[in-house]
Short mmCIF file of C-alpha atoms in Angstrom, two decimals:
data_model
loop_
_atom_site.label_atom_id
_atom_site.label_comp_id
_atom_site.label_asym_id
_atom_site.label_seq_id
_atom_site.Cartn_x
_atom_site.Cartn_y
_atom_site.Cartn_z
CA MET A 1 15.04 -10.19 44.34
CA ALA A 2 15.11 -13.87 45.40
CA THR A 3 12.31 -14.68 42.96
CA ASP A 4 14.18 -12.99 40.10
CA THR A 5 17.30 -14.98 40.97
CA ALA A 6 15.33 -18.26 40.94
CA ARG A 7 13.80 -17.39 37.57
CA THR A 8 17.27 -16.74 36.20
CA GLN A 9 18.69 -19.98 37.58
CA ALA A 10 15.88 -22.20 36.29
CA PRO A 11 16.47 -21.50 32.56
CA ASP A 12 20.23 -21.75 33.13
CA GLU A 13 19.78 -25.12 34.84
CA ALA A 14 17.56 -26.39 32.01
CA ALA A 15 20.03 -25.18 29.39
CA GLY A 16 22.88 -26.88 31.22
CA ARG A 17 20.91 -30.11 31.41
CA ARG A 18 20.17 -30.02 27.67
CA ARG A 19 23.86 -29.42 26.97
CA GLU A 20 24.80 -32.44 29.06
CA GLN A 21 22.15 -34.54 27.31
CA ARG A 22 23.55 -33.62 23.89
CA GLY A 23 27.06 -34.50 25.06
CA TRP A 24 25.76 -37.75 26.56
CA TYR A 25 24.22 -38.76 23.22
CA PHE A 26 27.65 -38.53 21.63
CA TYR A 27 29.11 -41.38 23.63
CA ASP A 28 26.55 -43.66 21.98
CA TRP A 29 27.60 -42.05 18.69
CA ALA A 30 31.23 -42.86 19.54
CA CYS A 31 31.11 -46.45 20.77
CA SER A 32 28.15 -47.88 18.85
CA VAL A 33 30.33 -48.09 15.75
CA TYR A 34 32.35 -50.76 17.57
CA SER A 35 29.21 -52.78 18.27
CA THR A 36 28.01 -52.44 14.68
CA SER A 37 31.11 -52.66 12.49
CA VAL A 38 33.24 -54.89 14.69
CA VAL A 39 30.99 -57.22 16.71
CA THR A 40 27.98 -57.42 14.40
CA VAL A 41 29.49 -57.30 10.90
CA PHE A 42 33.18 -57.88 10.41
CA LEU A 43 34.87 -59.58 13.33
CA GLY A 44 32.67 -62.68 13.68
CA PRO A 45 33.13 -64.01 10.13
CA TYR A 46 36.69 -62.69 9.87
CA LEU A 47 37.94 -64.12 13.19
CA THR A 48 36.18 -67.39 12.36
CA ALA A 49 38.02 -67.50 9.03
CA VAL A 50 41.33 -66.74 10.76
CA ALA A 51 40.65 -69.53 13.28
CA GLU A 52 39.78 -71.93 10.45
CA ARG A 53 43.13 -71.18 8.79
CA ALA A 54 44.86 -72.08 12.06
CA ALA A 55 42.73 -75.19 12.65
CA ASP A 56 43.99 -78.77 12.49
CA GLY A 57 42.68 -81.39 10.09
CA ASP A 58 39.61 -81.97 12.23
CA GLY A 59 38.63 -78.27 12.27
CA TYR A 60 39.82 -77.53 15.81
CA VAL A 61 42.10 -74.86 17.22
CA HIS A 62 43.86 -75.36 20.54
CA PRO A 63 44.09 -72.15 22.63
CA LEU A 64 46.06 -73.01 25.78
CA GLY A 65 45.81 -76.65 24.75
CA VAL A 66 41.99 -76.74 24.87
CA PRO A 67 40.36 -78.19 21.72
CA VAL A 68 37.80 -75.73 20.33
CA ARG A 69 35.93 -76.04 17.06
CA ALA A 70 37.02 -73.09 14.91
CA GLY A 71 33.39 -72.15 14.22
CA SER A 72 32.76 -71.75 17.98
CA PHE A 73 35.89 -69.71 18.80
CA PHE A 74 34.27 -66.30 18.31
CA ALA A 75 31.25 -67.14 20.47
CA TYR A 76 33.45 -68.53 23.25
CA THR A 77 35.64 -65.42 23.12
CA VAL A 78 32.63 -63.17 23.59
CA SER A 79 31.69 -65.25 26.63
CA LEU A 80 35.22 -64.98 28.03
CA SER A 81 35.08 -61.19 27.73
CA VAL A 82 32.09 -61.19 30.05
CA ILE A 83 34.00 -63.09 32.71
CA LEU A 84 36.57 -60.28 32.70
CA ALA A 85 33.79 -57.66 32.75
CA VAL A 86 32.08 -59.39 35.69
CA VAL A 87 35.30 -58.99 37.69
CA VAL A 88 35.98 -55.37 36.70
CA MET A 89 32.57 -53.67 36.44
CA PRO A 90 31.38 -53.91 40.05
CA LEU A 91 34.76 -52.67 41.23
CA VAL A 92 34.67 -49.66 38.91
CA GLY A 93 30.98 -48.96 39.59
CA SER A 94 31.45 -48.91 43.35
CA ALA A 95 34.52 -46.67 43.02
CA ALA A 96 32.60 -44.28 40.75
CA ASP A 97 29.71 -43.94 43.22
CA ARG A 98 32.02 -43.48 46.21
CA SER A 99 34.26 -40.89 44.59
CA GLY A 100 31.68 -39.22 42.34
CA ARG A 101 34.38 -39.17 39.62
CA LYS A 102 32.78 -41.09 36.79
CA LYS A 103 34.34 -39.12 33.96
CA PRO A 104 38.02 -40.16 34.41
CA LEU A 105 36.92 -43.78 34.68
CA LEU A 106 34.80 -43.41 31.53
CA ALA A 107 37.82 -41.98 29.69
CA ALA A 108 40.04 -44.86 30.80
CA ALA A 109 37.53 -47.50 29.69
CA ALA A 110 36.80 -45.80 26.37
CA TYR A 111 40.41 -45.37 25.34
CA THR A 112 41.38 -48.88 26.42
CA GLY A 113 38.62 -50.25 24.19
CA ALA A 114 39.44 -47.88 21.35
CA ALA A 115 43.13 -48.88 21.45
CA ALA A 116 42.33 -52.60 21.42
CA THR A 117 39.94 -52.12 18.50
CA THR A 118 42.47 -50.09 16.53
CA GLY A 119 44.98 -52.88 17.16
CA MET A 120 42.74 -55.28 15.23
CA PHE A 121 44.40 -53.92 12.10
CA PHE A 122 47.22 -56.37 12.88
CA LEU A 123 44.87 -59.39 12.92
CA ASP A 124 46.05 -61.28 9.85
CA GLY A 125 47.10 -64.73 8.70
CA ASP A 126 46.37 -67.31 11.39
CA ARG A 127 46.68 -64.97 14.40
CA TYR A 128 43.40 -66.06 15.94
CA LEU A 129 44.79 -65.79 19.48
CA LEU A 130 45.67 -62.12 18.92
CA GLY A 131 42.13 -61.55 17.69
CA GLY A 132 40.70 -63.31 20.73
CA VAL A 133 42.78 -61.25 23.17
CA LEU A 134 41.89 -57.95 21.49
CA LEU A 135 38.21 -58.90 21.41
CA VAL A 136 38.21 -59.78 25.13
CA VAL A 137 39.88 -56.46 26.05
CA ALA A 138 37.70 -54.34 23.77
CA ASN A 139 34.44 -56.02 24.81
CA ALA A 140 35.23 -55.76 28.51
CA ALA A 141 36.30 -52.11 28.14
CA GLN A 142 33.12 -51.28 26.24
CA SER A 143 31.08 -52.97 28.93
CA VAL A 144 32.72 -50.86 31.65
CA GLY A 145 32.36 -47.69 29.58
CA MET A 146 28.68 -48.31 28.86
CA MET A 147 28.01 -48.99 32.53
CA LEU A 148 29.44 -45.57 33.45
CA TYR A 149 27.67 -43.89 30.53
CA ASN A 150 24.29 -45.38 31.46
CA SER A 151 24.72 -44.34 35.08
CA TYR A 152 24.63 -40.67 33.98
CA LEU A 153 21.00 -41.02 32.80
CA PRO A 154 19.32 -40.35 36.19
CA GLN A 155 21.67 -37.38 36.64
CA ILE A 156 20.96 -35.64 33.32
CA ALA A 157 17.23 -36.37 32.86
CA PRO A 158 14.29 -36.01 35.28
CA PRO A 159 11.86 -38.98 35.41
CA GLU A 160 9.43 -37.61 32.83
CA GLU A 161 12.22 -37.13 30.25
CA ARG A 162 14.11 -40.40 30.58
CA ASP A 163 12.30 -42.55 28.01
CA ALA A 164 12.78 -39.84 25.39
CA VAL A 165 16.40 -39.08 26.34
CA SER A 166 17.34 -42.77 26.43
CA SER A 167 15.65 -43.36 23.05
CA ARG A 168 17.47 -40.40 21.48
CA GLY A 169 20.77 -41.78 22.78
CA TRP A 170 20.14 -45.12 21.10
CA ALA A 171 19.05 -43.31 17.93
CA PHE A 172 22.36 -41.40 17.89
CA GLY A 173 24.21 -44.71 18.18
CA TYR A 174 22.36 -46.33 15.33
CA ALA A 175 22.78 -43.22 13.17
CA ALA A 176 26.55 -43.42 13.71
CA GLY A 177 26.51 -47.12 12.91
CA SER A 178 24.69 -46.41 9.66
CA THR A 179 27.10 -43.64 8.69
CA VAL A 180 30.22 -45.73 9.21
CA LEU A 181 28.68 -48.84 7.64
CA VAL A 182 28.08 -46.90 4.41
CA ALA A 183 31.78 -46.02 4.35
CA ASN A 184 32.67 -49.63 5.21
CA LEU A 185 30.46 -50.92 2.41
CA VAL A 186 32.13 -48.63 -0.13
CA LEU A 187 35.62 -49.58 1.04
CA TYR A 188 34.94 -53.31 1.23
CA SER A 189 33.00 -53.58 -2.04
CA ALA A 190 35.53 -51.52 -4.01
CA HIS A 191 38.69 -52.59 -2.21
CA ASP A 192 40.46 -53.29 -5.51
CA SER A 193 39.88 -49.69 -6.58
CA PHE A 194 41.61 -48.53 -3.40
CA GLY A 195 44.55 -50.87 -4.00
CA LEU A 196 43.61 -53.09 -1.03
CA THR A 197 43.14 -56.81 -0.67
CA GLU A 198 39.85 -58.05 0.80
CA THR A 199 41.47 -58.94 4.13
CA THR A 200 43.24 -55.59 4.34
CA ALA A 201 39.95 -53.81 3.71
CA VAL A 202 38.35 -55.73 6.60
CA ARG A 203 41.27 -54.86 8.88
CA VAL A 204 40.95 -51.18 7.95
CA CYS A 205 37.23 -51.27 8.75
CA LEU A 206 37.97 -52.86 12.15
CA ALA A 207 40.65 -50.33 13.04
CA SER A 208 38.58 -47.35 11.87
CA ALA A 209 35.94 -48.23 14.47
CA GLY A 210 38.56 -47.82 17.19
CA LEU A 211 39.69 -44.44 15.83
CA TRP A 212 36.07 -43.24 15.61
CA TRP A 213 35.41 -44.42 19.19
CA GLY A 214 38.40 -42.54 20.54
CA ALA A 215 37.79 -39.33 18.60
CA PHE A 216 34.12 -38.79 19.46
CA THR A 217 34.55 -39.76 23.11
CA LEU A 218 36.09 -36.29 23.51
CA VAL A 219 32.61 -34.72 23.21
CA PRO A 220 30.98 -36.30 26.32
CA LEU A 221 34.22 -35.90 28.25
CA ARG A 222 33.96 -32.14 27.68
CA THR A 223 30.26 -31.72 28.43
CA LEU A 224 29.32 -34.19 31.19
CA ARG A 225 29.71 -33.10 34.79
CA ASP A 226 30.40 -35.25 37.80
CA GLN A 227 28.06 -34.82 40.76
CA HIS A 228 29.16 -35.77 44.24
CA HIS A 229 26.48 -37.61 46.20
CA ALA A 230 26.85 -38.52 49.82
CA ARG A 231 29.66 -41.02 49.75
CA VAL A 232 29.11 -44.69 50.40
CA GLU A 233 31.30 -45.55 53.39
CA ARG A 234 32.13 -49.17 52.61
CA ALA A 235 35.40 -50.46 51.28
CA THR A 236 35.70 -51.61 47.70
CA ALA A 237 36.14 -55.38 47.56
CA PRO A 238 37.75 -57.37 44.76
CA GLY A 239 35.57 -57.65 41.66
CA LEU A 240 33.55 -60.81 42.32
CA LYS A 241 33.17 -59.96 46.02
CA GLN A 242 32.02 -56.46 45.07
CA LEU A 243 29.46 -57.98 42.70
CA ALA A 244 28.20 -60.15 45.56
CA ALA A 245 28.01 -57.05 47.79
CA THR A 246 26.01 -55.22 45.10
CA VAL A 247 23.61 -58.16 44.77
CA ARG A 248 23.21 -58.30 48.55
CA ASP A 249 22.34 -54.60 48.53
CA MET A 250 19.83 -55.25 45.75
CA ARG A 251 18.12 -57.80 47.97
CA ARG A 252 16.85 -54.82 49.95
CA HIS A 253 15.10 -53.84 46.70
CA PRO A 254 13.74 -57.21 45.51
CA LEU A 255 11.56 -55.72 42.77
CA THR A 256 14.59 -53.98 41.26
CA LEU A 257 16.39 -57.31 41.36
CA ALA A 258 13.39 -59.02 39.75
CA PHE A 259 13.43 -56.57 36.84
CA LEU A 260 17.19 -56.98 36.46
CA LEU A 261 16.84 -60.75 36.28
CA ALA A 262 14.21 -60.46 33.54
CA TYR A 263 16.39 -57.98 31.63
CA LEU A 264 19.52 -60.10 31.91
CA ILE A 265 17.66 -63.03 30.38
CA TYR A 266 15.86 -61.39 27.46
CA ASN A 267 18.74 -59.05 26.66
CA ASP A 268 21.07 -62.06 26.63
CA GLY A 269 18.99 -63.30 23.70
CA ILE A 270 18.99 -59.91 21.97
CA GLN A 271 22.73 -59.46 22.23
CA THR A 272 23.50 -62.99 21.09
CA VAL A 273 21.34 -62.52 18.00
CA ILE A 274 23.22 -59.30 17.25
CA SER A 275 26.69 -60.76 17.75
CA GLN A 276 26.06 -64.08 15.96
CA ALA A 277 23.75 -62.98 13.11
CA SER A 278 26.60 -62.31 10.69
CA VAL A 279 28.12 -65.74 11.44
CA TYR A 280 24.70 -67.33 10.82
CA GLY A 281 24.29 -65.42 7.57
CA SER A 282 27.73 -66.25 6.21
CA GLN A 283 28.18 -69.83 7.44
CA GLU A 284 24.61 -71.23 7.30
CA LEU A 285 22.90 -69.11 4.64
CA GLY A 286 25.93 -68.71 2.40
CA LEU A 287 25.59 -64.93 2.11
CA GLY A 288 28.51 -62.74 1.10
CA GLN A 289 30.08 -60.01 3.19
CA SER A 290 28.51 -57.23 1.11
CA THR A 291 25.05 -58.70 1.66
CA LEU A 292 25.67 -58.86 5.40
CA ILE A 293 26.83 -55.24 5.46
CA VAL A 294 23.70 -54.09 3.61
CA ALA A 295 21.51 -56.09 6.00
CA VAL A 296 23.14 -54.60 9.09
CA LEU A 297 22.93 -51.14 7.51
CA LEU A 298 19.19 -51.72 7.07
CA VAL A 299 18.95 -52.70 10.74
CA GLN A 300 20.78 -49.53 11.77
CA VAL A 301 18.61 -47.19 9.69
CA LEU A 302 15.34 -48.74 10.84
CA ALA A 303 16.56 -48.92 14.44
CA VAL A 304 16.74 -45.10 14.54
CA ALA A 305 13.07 -44.87 13.58
CA GLY A 306 12.17 -47.84 15.79
CA ALA A 307 13.83 -46.38 18.88
CA LEU A 308 12.07 -43.04 18.47
CA ALA A 309 8.71 -44.67 17.62
CA MET A 310 8.82 -47.02 20.61
CA GLY A 311 9.72 -44.07 22.81
CA ARG A 312 6.46 -42.45 21.69
CA LEU A 313 4.53 -45.68 22.26
CA ALA A 314 5.85 -45.73 25.81
CA ARG A 315 4.23 -42.34 26.44
CA THR A 316 0.85 -43.92 25.68
CA TYR A 317 1.17 -47.49 26.89
CA GLY A 318 4.07 -47.25 29.34
CA ALA A 319 7.58 -48.61 29.01
CA GLN A 320 6.84 -52.03 30.50
CA ARG A 321 4.02 -52.89 28.09
CA THR A 322 6.00 -51.60 25.13
CA ILE A 323 8.99 -53.76 26.05
CA LEU A 324 6.74 -56.82 26.44
CA GLY A 325 5.36 -56.23 22.95
CA SER A 326 8.88 -56.02 21.57
CA LEU A 327 9.78 -59.40 23.12
CA VAL A 328 6.87 -61.01 21.29
CA ALA A 329 8.20 -59.48 18.08
CA TRP A 330 11.71 -60.78 18.82
CA THR A 331 10.39 -64.32 19.31
CA VAL A 332 8.46 -64.28 16.03
CA THR A 333 11.43 -62.81 14.15
CA LEU A 334 13.88 -65.36 15.49
CA ALA A 335 11.57 -68.26 14.69
CA ALA A 336 11.23 -66.94 11.14
CA GLY A 337 15.02 -66.77 10.88
CA TYR A 338 15.27 -70.52 11.44
CA PHE A 339 13.35 -71.17 8.21
CA LEU A 340 15.24 -68.72 5.99
CA PRO A 341 16.39 -70.37 2.75
CA ALA A 342 20.09 -70.30 1.90
CA LYS A 343 21.41 -67.99 -0.82
CA ALA A 344 18.30 -65.76 -0.56
CA PRO A 345 19.38 -62.24 0.45
CA VAL A 346 15.89 -60.72 0.00
CA PHE A 347 14.46 -62.86 2.80
CA PHE A 348 17.46 -62.01 4.97
CA PHE A 349 16.77 -58.31 4.36
CA VAL A 350 13.13 -58.75 5.45
CA LEU A 351 14.35 -60.41 8.65
CA ALA A 352 16.83 -57.56 9.18
CA ALA A 353 14.01 -55.02 8.83
CA GLY A 354 12.01 -56.78 11.55
CA ILE A 355 15.00 -56.79 13.87
CA GLY A 356 15.71 -53.12 13.24
CA LEU A 357 12.20 -51.98 14.10
CA VAL A 358 12.28 -53.54 17.59
CA LEU A 359 15.99 -53.46 18.42
CA GLY A 360 16.60 -49.87 19.50
CA GLY A 361 13.33 -49.40 21.35
CA SER A 362 13.57 -52.55 23.44
CA GLN A 363 17.05 -51.59 24.60
CA ALA A 364 16.39 -47.88 25.12
CA LEU A 365 13.22 -48.42 27.14
CA SER A 366 14.87 -51.13 29.25
CA ARG A 367 17.63 -48.68 30.16
CA SER A 368 15.27 -45.86 31.06
CA LEU A 369 12.95 -48.18 33.02
CA PHE A 370 15.86 -49.55 35.06
CA SER A 371 17.07 -46.02 35.83
CA HIS A 372 13.81 -45.46 37.76
CA LEU A 373 14.52 -48.54 39.88
CA VAL A 374 18.01 -47.52 41.05
CA PRO A 375 18.30 -46.04 44.57
CA PRO A 376 19.75 -42.49 44.43
CA GLY A 377 23.53 -42.36 44.80
CA LYS A 378 24.10 -45.95 43.61
CA GLU A 379 23.70 -45.45 39.87
CA ALA A 380 27.09 -46.74 38.68
CA GLU A 381 27.10 -49.68 41.09
CA TYR A 382 23.64 -50.86 40.00
CA PHE A 383 24.32 -50.20 36.34
CA SER A 384 27.41 -52.42 36.61
CA ALA A 385 25.05 -55.34 37.20
CA TYR A 386 22.74 -54.08 34.45
CA GLU A 387 25.54 -53.77 31.93
CA MET A 388 26.69 -57.37 32.32
CA SER A 389 24.16 -58.44 29.71
CA ASP A 390 24.26 -55.37 27.47
CA ARG A 391 25.75 -54.71 24.00
CA GLY A 392 26.90 -58.24 23.19
CA MET A 393 28.52 -58.75 26.60
CA SER A 394 26.13 -61.50 27.72
CA TRP A 395 27.82 -64.82 28.32
CA LEU A 396 25.12 -67.48 28.48
CA GLY A 397 23.65 -66.77 25.03
CA PRO A 398 26.94 -67.00 23.09
CA LEU A 399 27.85 -70.05 25.18
CA LEU A 400 24.54 -71.75 24.34
CA PHE A 401 24.96 -70.79 20.68
CA GLY A 402 28.52 -72.16 20.59
CA VAL A 403 27.72 -75.36 22.47
CA THR A 404 24.63 -76.04 20.33
CA TYR A 405 26.69 -75.65 17.18
CA GLN A 406 29.49 -77.79 18.58
CA LEU A 407 27.04 -80.59 19.43
CA THR A 408 24.90 -80.41 16.28
CA GLY A 409 27.12 -78.84 13.64
CA SER A 410 24.07 -76.75 12.62
CA TYR A 411 23.82 -72.98 12.91
CA ARG A 412 20.04 -73.27 12.45
CA SER A 413 19.81 -75.28 15.66
CA ALA A 414 22.09 -72.75 17.35
CA ILE A 415 19.95 -69.74 16.33
CA ILE A 416 16.59 -71.30 17.29
CA SER A 417 17.95 -72.27 20.72
CA LEU A 418 17.92 -68.56 21.61
CA VAL A 419 14.09 -68.39 21.65
CA VAL A 420 14.16 -69.60 25.24
CA PHE A 421 15.65 -66.28 26.40
CA PHE A 422 12.73 -64.24 25.05
CA VAL A 423 10.05 -66.57 26.40
CA ILE A 424 11.49 -66.67 29.92
CA GLY A 425 12.32 -62.95 29.88
CA PHE A 426 8.75 -62.08 28.91
CA ALA A 427 7.30 -64.22 31.70
CA LEU A 428 9.57 -62.66 34.33
CA LEU A 429 9.12 -59.04 33.20
CA ALA A 430 5.32 -59.37 33.12
CA ARG A 431 5.37 -60.26 36.83
CA VAL A 432 7.25 -57.12 37.97
CA PRO A 433 4.98 -54.38 39.49
CA VAL A 434 7.12 -51.51 38.24
CA ARG A 435 5.19 -48.64 39.87
CA ARG A 436 5.64 -50.19 43.29
CA ALA A 437 9.27 -51.01 42.47
CA ILE A 438 10.00 -47.36 41.67
CA GLY A 439 8.43 -46.16 44.89
CA GLU A 440 10.32 -48.72 46.97
CA ALA A 441 13.60 -47.60 45.38
CA GLY A 442 12.94 -44.08 46.69
CA ASN A 443 12.22 -42.40 43.35
CA PRO A 444 9.21 -40.42 42.11
CA VAL A 445 6.77 -42.47 40.02
CA PRO A 446 6.10 -41.06 36.50
CA GLU A 447 2.51 -40.76 35.31
CA LYS A 448 3.16 -43.33 32.55
CA ILE A 449 5.55 -46.20 33.18
#
């Protein structure tokens, strides 16, 4: 009788896990449109143009009285959003682990970000400060939401499934980005046919990303389940103090901390390339908005295949080696981007194809590899530190990009400065003994890692 009961429960448990995995994929489907349409394509050039309309005769705007070159405003705003995220994420992550109630916190973060993104419809004229505020709120909210979303991975996938599950999640996100970008391209390219001005079409594309984010977030909120671990009996400190407490706890797992340091550095480079590529294409290479949309669409389509293909490579070579290979590819691609001729969209498309093939896999495998290094019961808290450099939320890369441009006036110099992140990240990741790190975190070691 007991054996029959166990046999009945096992298929039910597996079916429930697959249902949660499918629901989990849909949060990537929901929020990745923000990363693609807003951060990567439309908002950088558009907010820069809005700031330039508000600039003085020397090309500077003055938020809170601080002189900022209009061309650097977007990059600085992305960096500012991370400061807010640094304060909020450790606080939310610790609360999620203590209470076991991740889902209400995920809903709050998602709908805050979706509302701020939808509000970008009102970004017009010279309202660059409104755009900066909405970007800071949306970016920080997405960072918090992604931290909670990522922390579900160890809960919904056993060790041997995580590379594949994480890769499918990224593939869902890039598929959504492709779908919405096609609609954006039609609307933007034929805005006259729809009775819209060019700026109104951009504002509609921005706001539609917020509506999409909010609508599809309902799927994971219905399917994911909260699990209550043994509660952590320490008080939640204010944000920065909680971050310090999390880092102190990580010091008991120095190999986990070593991987996180490597990830924060190389992913800083990845995310800065993503968030600043459209500015580079429009301002330095003189490419039109339609060309940029097609290029990003190419990245999204190839990133689906790249994420799934690199997930398969990880089964043969292990996640760590596959990530290292992708960092070499990132370095070569970025160096090639420095030499791209202006007004040459074909070369820009070739560069976009290279980025797409390594983008999804390097991110997906980094997420799944880190999930093996997190001590059980501290997923959200540790992923709060992980998320600080994810999805365009990194601060040092945009800051370096903005400062380099401010000092040189050259976007080529700004883009090539990012190579340092991939070189240092590679060197640090290669030194991490991941099998030993997984064992010391208290998790089972997969056959291939």
